[in-house]
Coordinates of C-alpha atoms and ligand atoms in Angstrom, one line a residue:
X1 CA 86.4 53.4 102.5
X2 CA 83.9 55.8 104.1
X3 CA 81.0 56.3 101.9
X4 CA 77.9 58.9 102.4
X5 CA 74.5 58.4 100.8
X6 CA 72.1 61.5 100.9
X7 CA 68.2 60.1 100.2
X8 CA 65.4 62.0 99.3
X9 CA 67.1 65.4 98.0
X10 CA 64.2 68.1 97.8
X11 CA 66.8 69.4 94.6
X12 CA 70.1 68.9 94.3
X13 CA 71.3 72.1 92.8
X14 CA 74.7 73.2 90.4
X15 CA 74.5 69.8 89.1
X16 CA 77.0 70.1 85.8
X17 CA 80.5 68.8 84.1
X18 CA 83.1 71.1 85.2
X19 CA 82.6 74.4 83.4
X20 CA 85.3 75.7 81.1
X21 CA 84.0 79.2 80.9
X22 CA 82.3 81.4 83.6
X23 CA 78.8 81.5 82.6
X24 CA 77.1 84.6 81.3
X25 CA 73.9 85.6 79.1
X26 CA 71.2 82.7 79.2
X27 CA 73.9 80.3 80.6
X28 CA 73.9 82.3 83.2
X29 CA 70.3 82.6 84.0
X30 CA 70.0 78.4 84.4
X31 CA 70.8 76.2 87.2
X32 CA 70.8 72.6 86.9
X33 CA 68.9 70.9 89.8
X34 CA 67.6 67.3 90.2
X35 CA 64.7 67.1 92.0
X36 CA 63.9 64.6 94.5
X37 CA 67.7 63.3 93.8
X38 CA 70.2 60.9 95.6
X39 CA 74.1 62.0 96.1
X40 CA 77.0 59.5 97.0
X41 CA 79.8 60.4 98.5
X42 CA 83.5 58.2 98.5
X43 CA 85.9 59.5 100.9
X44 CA 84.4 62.7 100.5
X45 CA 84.7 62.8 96.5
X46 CA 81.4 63.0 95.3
X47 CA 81.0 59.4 93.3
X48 CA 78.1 59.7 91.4
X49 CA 74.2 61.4 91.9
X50 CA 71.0 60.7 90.2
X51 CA 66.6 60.8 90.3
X52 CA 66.0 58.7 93.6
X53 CA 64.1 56.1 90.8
X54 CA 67.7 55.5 89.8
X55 CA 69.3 54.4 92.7
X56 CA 70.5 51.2 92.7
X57 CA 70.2 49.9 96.6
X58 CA 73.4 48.2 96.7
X59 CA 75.0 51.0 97.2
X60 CA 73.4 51.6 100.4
X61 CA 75.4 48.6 102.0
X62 CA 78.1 49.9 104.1
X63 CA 77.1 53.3 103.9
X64 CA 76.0 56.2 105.8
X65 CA 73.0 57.3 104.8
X66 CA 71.5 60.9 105.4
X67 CA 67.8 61.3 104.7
X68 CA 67.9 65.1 103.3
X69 CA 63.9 64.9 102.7
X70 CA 62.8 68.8 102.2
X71 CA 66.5 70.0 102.1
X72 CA 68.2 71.2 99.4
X73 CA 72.0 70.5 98.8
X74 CA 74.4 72.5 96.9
X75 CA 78.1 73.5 96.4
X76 CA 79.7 75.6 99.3
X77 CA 80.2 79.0 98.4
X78 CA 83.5 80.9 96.6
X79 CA 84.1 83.8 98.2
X80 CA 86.5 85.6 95.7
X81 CA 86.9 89.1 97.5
X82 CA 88.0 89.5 101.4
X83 CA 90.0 91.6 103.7
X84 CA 89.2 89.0 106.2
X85 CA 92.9 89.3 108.3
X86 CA 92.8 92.5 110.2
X87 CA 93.1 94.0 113.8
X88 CA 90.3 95.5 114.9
X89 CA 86.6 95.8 114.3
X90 CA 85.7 99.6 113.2
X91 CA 82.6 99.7 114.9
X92 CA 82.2 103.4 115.8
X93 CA 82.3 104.1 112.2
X94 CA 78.9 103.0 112.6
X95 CA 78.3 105.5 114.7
X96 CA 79.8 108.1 112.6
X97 CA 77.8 107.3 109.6
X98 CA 74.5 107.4 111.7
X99 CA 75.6 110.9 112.6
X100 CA 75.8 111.5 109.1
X101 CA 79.5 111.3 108.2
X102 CA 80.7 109.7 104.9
X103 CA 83.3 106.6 104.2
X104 CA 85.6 109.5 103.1
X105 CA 84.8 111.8 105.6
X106 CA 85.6 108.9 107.8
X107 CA 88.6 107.9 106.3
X108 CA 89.9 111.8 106.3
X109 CA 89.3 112.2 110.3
X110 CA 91.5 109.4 111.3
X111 CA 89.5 105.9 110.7
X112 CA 89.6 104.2 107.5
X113 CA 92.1 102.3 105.8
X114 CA 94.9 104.2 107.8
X115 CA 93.4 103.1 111.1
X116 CA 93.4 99.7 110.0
X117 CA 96.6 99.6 109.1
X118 CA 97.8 101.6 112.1
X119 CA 96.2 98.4 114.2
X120 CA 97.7 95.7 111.6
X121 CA 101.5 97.3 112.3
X122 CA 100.8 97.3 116.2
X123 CA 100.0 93.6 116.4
X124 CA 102.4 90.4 116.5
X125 CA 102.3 88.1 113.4
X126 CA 101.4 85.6 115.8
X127 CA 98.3 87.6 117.2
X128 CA 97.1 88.3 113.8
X129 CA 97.4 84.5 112.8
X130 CA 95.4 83.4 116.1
X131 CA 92.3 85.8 115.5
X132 CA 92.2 85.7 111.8
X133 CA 92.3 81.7 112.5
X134 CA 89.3 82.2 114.2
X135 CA 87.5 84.2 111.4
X136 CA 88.2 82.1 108.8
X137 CA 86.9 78.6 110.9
X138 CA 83.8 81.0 111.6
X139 CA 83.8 81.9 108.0
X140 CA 83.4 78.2 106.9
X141 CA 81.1 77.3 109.4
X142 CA 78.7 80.2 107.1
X143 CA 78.8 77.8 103.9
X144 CA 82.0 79.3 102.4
X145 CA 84.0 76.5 100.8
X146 CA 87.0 78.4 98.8
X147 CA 88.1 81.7 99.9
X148 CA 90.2 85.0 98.7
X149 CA 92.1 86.9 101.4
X150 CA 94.1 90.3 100.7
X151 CA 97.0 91.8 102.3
X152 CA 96.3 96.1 102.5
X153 CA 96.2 96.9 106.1
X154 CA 100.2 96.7 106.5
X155 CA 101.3 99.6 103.9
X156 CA 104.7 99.1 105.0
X157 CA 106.7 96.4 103.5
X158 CA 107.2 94.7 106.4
X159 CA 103.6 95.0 107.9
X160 CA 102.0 93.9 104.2
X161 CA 104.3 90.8 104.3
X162 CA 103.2 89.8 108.1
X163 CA 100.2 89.7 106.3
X164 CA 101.0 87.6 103.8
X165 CA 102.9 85.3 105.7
X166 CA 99.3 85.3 108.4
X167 CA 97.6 84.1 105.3
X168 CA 100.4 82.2 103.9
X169 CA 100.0 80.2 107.9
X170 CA 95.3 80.3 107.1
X171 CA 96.3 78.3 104.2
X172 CA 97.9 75.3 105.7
X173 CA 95.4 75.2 108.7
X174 CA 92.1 74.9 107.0
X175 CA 89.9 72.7 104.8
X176 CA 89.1 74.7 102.4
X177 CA 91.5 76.5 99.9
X178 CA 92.8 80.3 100.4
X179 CA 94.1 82.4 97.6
X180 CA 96.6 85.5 98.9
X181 CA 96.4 88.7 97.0
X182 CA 98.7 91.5 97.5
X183 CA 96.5 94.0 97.9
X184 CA 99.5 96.6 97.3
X185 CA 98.1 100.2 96.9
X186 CA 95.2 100.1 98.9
X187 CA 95.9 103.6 100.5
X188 CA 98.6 106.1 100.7
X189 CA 100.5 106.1 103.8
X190 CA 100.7 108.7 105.8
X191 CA 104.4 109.3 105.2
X192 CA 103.8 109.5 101.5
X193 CA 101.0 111.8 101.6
X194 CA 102.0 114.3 99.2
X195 CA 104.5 111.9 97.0
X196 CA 102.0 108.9 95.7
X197 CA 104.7 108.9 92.7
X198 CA 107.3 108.1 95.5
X199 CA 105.2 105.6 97.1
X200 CA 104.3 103.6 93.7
X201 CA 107.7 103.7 93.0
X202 CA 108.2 102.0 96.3
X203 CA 105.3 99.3 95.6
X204 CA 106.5 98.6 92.0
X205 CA 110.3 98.5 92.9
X206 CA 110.3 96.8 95.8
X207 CA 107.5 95.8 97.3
X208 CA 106.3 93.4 94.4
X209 CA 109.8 91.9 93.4
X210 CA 109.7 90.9 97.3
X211 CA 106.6 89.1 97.4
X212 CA 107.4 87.8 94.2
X213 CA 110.7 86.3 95.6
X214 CA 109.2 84.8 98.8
X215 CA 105.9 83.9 97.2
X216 CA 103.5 84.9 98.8
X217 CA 100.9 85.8 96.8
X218 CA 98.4 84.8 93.9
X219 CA 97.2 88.0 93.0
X220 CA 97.7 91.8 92.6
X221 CA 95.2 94.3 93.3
X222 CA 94.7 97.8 93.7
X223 CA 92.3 100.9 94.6
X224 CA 91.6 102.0 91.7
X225 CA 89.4 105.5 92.8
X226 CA 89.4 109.2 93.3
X227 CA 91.9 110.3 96.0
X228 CA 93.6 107.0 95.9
X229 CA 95.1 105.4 93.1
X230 CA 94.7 105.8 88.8
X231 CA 94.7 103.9 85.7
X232 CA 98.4 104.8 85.1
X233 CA 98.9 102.9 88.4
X234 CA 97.2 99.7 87.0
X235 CA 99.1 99.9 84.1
X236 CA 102.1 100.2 86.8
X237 CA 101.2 97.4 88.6
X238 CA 99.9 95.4 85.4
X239 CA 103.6 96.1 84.0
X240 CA 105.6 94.8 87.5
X241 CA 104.0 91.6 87.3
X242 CA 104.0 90.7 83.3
X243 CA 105.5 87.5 83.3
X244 CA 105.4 86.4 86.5
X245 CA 102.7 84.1 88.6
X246 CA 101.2 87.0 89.6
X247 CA 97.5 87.7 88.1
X248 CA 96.0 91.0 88.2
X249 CA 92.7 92.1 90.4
X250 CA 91.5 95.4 90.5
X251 CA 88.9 97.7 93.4
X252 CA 87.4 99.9 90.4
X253 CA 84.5 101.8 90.2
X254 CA 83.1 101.9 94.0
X255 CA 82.3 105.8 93.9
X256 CA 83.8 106.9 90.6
X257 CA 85.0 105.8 86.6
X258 CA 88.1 106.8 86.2
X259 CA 89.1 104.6 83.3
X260 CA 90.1 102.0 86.0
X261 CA 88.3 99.3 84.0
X262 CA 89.7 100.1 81.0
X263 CA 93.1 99.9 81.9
X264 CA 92.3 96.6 84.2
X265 CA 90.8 94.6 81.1
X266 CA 93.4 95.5 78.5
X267 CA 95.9 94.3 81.2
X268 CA 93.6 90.9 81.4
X269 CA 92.7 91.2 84.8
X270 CA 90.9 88.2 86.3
X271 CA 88.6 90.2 88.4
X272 CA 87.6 94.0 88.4
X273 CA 85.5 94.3 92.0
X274 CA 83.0 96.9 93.3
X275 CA 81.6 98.5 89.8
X276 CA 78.6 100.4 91.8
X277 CA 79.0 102.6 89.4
X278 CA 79.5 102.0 85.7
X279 CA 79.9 104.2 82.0
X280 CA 79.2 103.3 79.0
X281 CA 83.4 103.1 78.0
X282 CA 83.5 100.5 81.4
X283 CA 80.8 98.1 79.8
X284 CA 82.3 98.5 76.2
X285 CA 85.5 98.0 77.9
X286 CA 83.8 94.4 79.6
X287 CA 82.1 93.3 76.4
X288 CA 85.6 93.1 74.4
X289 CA 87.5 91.6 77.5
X290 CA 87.7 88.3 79.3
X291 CA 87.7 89.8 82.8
X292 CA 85.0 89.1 85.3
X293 CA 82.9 91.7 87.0
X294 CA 83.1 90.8 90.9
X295 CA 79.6 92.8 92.6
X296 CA 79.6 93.6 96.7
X297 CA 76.8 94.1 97.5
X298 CA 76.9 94.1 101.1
X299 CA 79.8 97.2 100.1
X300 CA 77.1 99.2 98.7
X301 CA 74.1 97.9 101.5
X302 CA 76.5 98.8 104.2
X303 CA 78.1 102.1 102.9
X304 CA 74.5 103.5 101.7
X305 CA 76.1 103.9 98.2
X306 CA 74.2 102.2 95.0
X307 CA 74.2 99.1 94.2
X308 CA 76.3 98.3 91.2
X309 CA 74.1 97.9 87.9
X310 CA 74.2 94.5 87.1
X311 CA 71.6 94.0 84.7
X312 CA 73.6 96.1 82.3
X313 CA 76.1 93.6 82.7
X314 CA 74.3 90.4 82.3
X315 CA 72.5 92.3 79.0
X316 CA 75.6 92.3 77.5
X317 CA 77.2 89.3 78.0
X318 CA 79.5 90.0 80.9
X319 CA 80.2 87.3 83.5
X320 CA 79.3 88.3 87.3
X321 CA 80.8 86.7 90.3
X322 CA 79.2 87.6 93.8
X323 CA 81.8 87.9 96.9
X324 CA 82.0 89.3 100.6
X325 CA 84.3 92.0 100.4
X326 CA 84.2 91.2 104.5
X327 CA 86.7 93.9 106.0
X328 CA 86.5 96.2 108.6
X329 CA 85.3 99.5 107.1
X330 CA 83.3 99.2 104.1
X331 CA 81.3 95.1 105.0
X332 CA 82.0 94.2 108.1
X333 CA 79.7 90.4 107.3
X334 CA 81.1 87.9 105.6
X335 CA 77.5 86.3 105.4
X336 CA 77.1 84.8 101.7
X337 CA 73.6 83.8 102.3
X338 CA 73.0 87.8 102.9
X339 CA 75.3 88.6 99.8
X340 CA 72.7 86.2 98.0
X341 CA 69.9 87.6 99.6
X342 CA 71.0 91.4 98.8
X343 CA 71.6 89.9 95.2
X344 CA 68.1 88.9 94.8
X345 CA 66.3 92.4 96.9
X346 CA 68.3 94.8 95.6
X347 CA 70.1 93.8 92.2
X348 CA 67.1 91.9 90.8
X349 CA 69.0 88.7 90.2
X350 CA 66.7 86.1 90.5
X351 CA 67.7 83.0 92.9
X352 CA 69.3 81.1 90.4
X353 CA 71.4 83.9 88.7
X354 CA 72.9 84.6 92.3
X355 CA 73.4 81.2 92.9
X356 CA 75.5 81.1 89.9
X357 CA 77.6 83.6 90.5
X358 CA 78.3 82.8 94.7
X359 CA 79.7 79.3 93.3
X360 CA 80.8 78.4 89.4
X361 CA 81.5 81.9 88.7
X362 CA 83.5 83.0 91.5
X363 CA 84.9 79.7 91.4
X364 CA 86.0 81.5 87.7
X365 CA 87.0 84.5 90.1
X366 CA 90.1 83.1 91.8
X367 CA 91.3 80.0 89.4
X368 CA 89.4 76.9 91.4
X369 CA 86.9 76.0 88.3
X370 CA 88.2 73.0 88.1
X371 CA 88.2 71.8 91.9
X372 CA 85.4 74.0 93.3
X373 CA 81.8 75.8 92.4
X374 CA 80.2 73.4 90.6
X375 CA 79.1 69.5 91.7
X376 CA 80.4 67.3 89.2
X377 CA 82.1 63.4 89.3
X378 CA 85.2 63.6 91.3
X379 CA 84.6 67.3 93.4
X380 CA 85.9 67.3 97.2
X381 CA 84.9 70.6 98.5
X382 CA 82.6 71.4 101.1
X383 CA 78.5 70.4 99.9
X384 CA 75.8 72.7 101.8
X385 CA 72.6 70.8 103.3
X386 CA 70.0 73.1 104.3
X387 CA 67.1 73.4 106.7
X388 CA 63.9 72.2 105.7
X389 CA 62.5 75.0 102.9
X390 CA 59.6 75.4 100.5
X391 CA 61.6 75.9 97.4
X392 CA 65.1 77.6 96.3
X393 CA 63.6 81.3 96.4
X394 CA 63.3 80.6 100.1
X395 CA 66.7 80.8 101.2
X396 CA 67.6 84.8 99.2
X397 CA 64.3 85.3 100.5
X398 CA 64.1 84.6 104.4
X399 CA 66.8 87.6 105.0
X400 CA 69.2 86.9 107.7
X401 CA 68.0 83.6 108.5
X402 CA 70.3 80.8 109.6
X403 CA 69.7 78.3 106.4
X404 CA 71.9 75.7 107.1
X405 CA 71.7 72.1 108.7
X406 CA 74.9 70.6 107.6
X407 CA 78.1 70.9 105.9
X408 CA 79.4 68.0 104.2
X409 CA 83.4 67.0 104.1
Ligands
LIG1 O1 86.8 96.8 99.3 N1 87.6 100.0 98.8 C1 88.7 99.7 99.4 N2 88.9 98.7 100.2 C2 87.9 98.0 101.0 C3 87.5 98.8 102.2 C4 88.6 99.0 103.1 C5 88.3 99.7 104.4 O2 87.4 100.6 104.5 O3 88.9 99.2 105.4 C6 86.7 97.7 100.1 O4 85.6 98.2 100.3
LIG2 FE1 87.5 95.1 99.0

């Protein structure tokens, strides 16, 4: 038996029985913390936690015990929305946007998803695996402890299930559990420029009954948006996969409302991601629904577009997760201490709000409540032990800063 003691716990933080419901309205706004707190960990299970003046010493025998005196300890992170397997960096889109081009002017001269996906049907399966390996074990060494990945830069069948099958290969080579979405209209392809009909067709005759056969996914998303895809096509999508394993996820609302919401939350999506900007039909829409409103804000930091409204959201009631969206084009970080600290700046969540929705709610965001998110009797994921810091507000605070000490299991 290998047993762990932390002493001295400056606060142990998202200390709670395993939530049955994402947490929203004043829920959401508390996080349960023990201060100056002991934590035991059995072959990596956490056993049991308390006040230090409750610690019984016998359990120090045979242990290994961690002094964590001015750290804070907490859950990994969820992150609930990736693109994290691709080709190439994008880099020079930088450069384009400092010369003042747009994401869509930058997508309509040749880079955007297309490039992507030009780069994803170039490469081996095998070459993809490798270097996405190497993200992801990068990506965990960041604090992440449960992760989403999308397909999206194939937009063939064939290319979109190398994808798959790359992520299918992440999943049985890390610690830390994946969830696959087909991310199946992410962008027309260039050989169905004018015919978008023609290519849903495609997606909603073929492509989804063939990932649906191999099973290779967890989710279903699409770009909702203007000059990509509509409501009608998450009804479409919504429709392929009633029945099935599949759950529905939706891109909605990053530059325009086109009823995207609606359509995702009558279809009970799980998520509906981006939302930078919302109407009053989108929040009415939210308020009557059980889906969950996923926020990027390293999207909107890194794009230069606004930052989705999110205390209109938590005013009425609607549960936010916080995630990545790490790709090439639109958040090329996949940094959740920034996420938390752009959370905090530039959305006005306070610490504990953001903390709240990096872990138990976008735990909520891709079906690991139960395993992951929160640090109750019996959870195995990956714990977080900080640096030394004054107090909780310093870690969204201190921007950019490298916060941790230690990861746990
Ligand atoms: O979530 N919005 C659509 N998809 C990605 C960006 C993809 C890209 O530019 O490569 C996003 O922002
Ligand atoms: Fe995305």
């Amino acid at each position: 038996m290998n047993k762990i003691v932390l002493l001295n716990i400056q606060e142990l933080l998202q200390v709670r029985q395993m939530p049955t419901q994402p947490l929203r309205g004043e829920e959401f706004t508390k996080l349960p913390k023990i201060t100056n707190a002991y934590l035991v960990l059995c072959d990596n299970e956490v056993e049991r936690f308390g006040e230090m003046s409750e610690l019984n010493p016998d359990v120090l025998r045979d242990s290994e015990v961690i002094d964590a005196t001015g750290r804070l300890v907490f859950p990994a992170f969820c992150d609930s929305h990736t693109h994290a397997v691709f080709a190439s960096p994008r880099e020079s889109e930088l450069v384009d946007k400092i010369k003042g081009l747009s994401y869509q002017e930058i997508a309509a001269s040749g880079g955007g998803i297309l490039n992507s996906a030009k780069k994803v049907q170039q490469m081996s399966e095998e070459d993809l695996f490798l270097q996405s390996l190497e993200k992801v074990e990068q990506i965990i060494q960041g604090g992440t402890g449960a992760l989403e990945i999308k397909s999206g830069y194939g937009l063939t069948l064939k290319d979109e299930l190398k994808m798959l099958r790359v992520i299918s290969r992440l999943k049985a080579h890390v610690d830390i559990p994946i969830k696959a979405t087909f991310l199946a209209a992410h962008a027309i392809p260039a050989e169905f420029e004018r015919d978008k009909e023609a290519f849903m067709d495609e997606v909603v005759h073929r492509w989804i009954p063939k990932v649906l056969e191999e099973g290779l996914a967890d989710y279903v998303d699409l770009f909702c948006e203007t000059g990509y895809f509509d409501a009608g096509d998450v009804q479409a999508v919504a429709q392929a996969i009633q029945g099935t394993p599949l759950k529905l996820k939706v891109h909605v609302n990053q530059f325009t409302a086109i009823q995207g919401i609606e359509a995702a939350v009558k279809n009970k999506a799980i998520t509906v991601d981006h939302l930078e900007v919302l109407d009053h039909q989108d929040l009415v829409a939210l308020k009557l629904g059980e889906t969950i409103a996923t926020v990027l804000p390293a999207c909107s930091f890194y794009l230069n577009i606004p930052f989705s409204p999110v205390k209109e959201l938590i005013k009425e009631g609607i549960p936010i997760s916080l995630a990545s969206d790490f790709n090439p084009g639109s958040s090329p970080s996949s940094n959740m201490f920034f996420v938390w600290s752009l959370a905090c700046i530039k959305m006005k969540l306070t610490p504990e709000q953001a903390l709240n929705a990096l872990t138990v709610n976008s735990a909520f965001a891709m079906g690991l409540e139960a395993t992951h998110g929160a640090l109750f009797k019996g959870y195995r994921g990956k714990i977080i032990v900080t640096n030394k810091v004054p107090s909780l507000a310093y870690l969204p605070y201190a921007f950019g800063t490298n916060h941790i000490h230690q990861i746990l299991n």
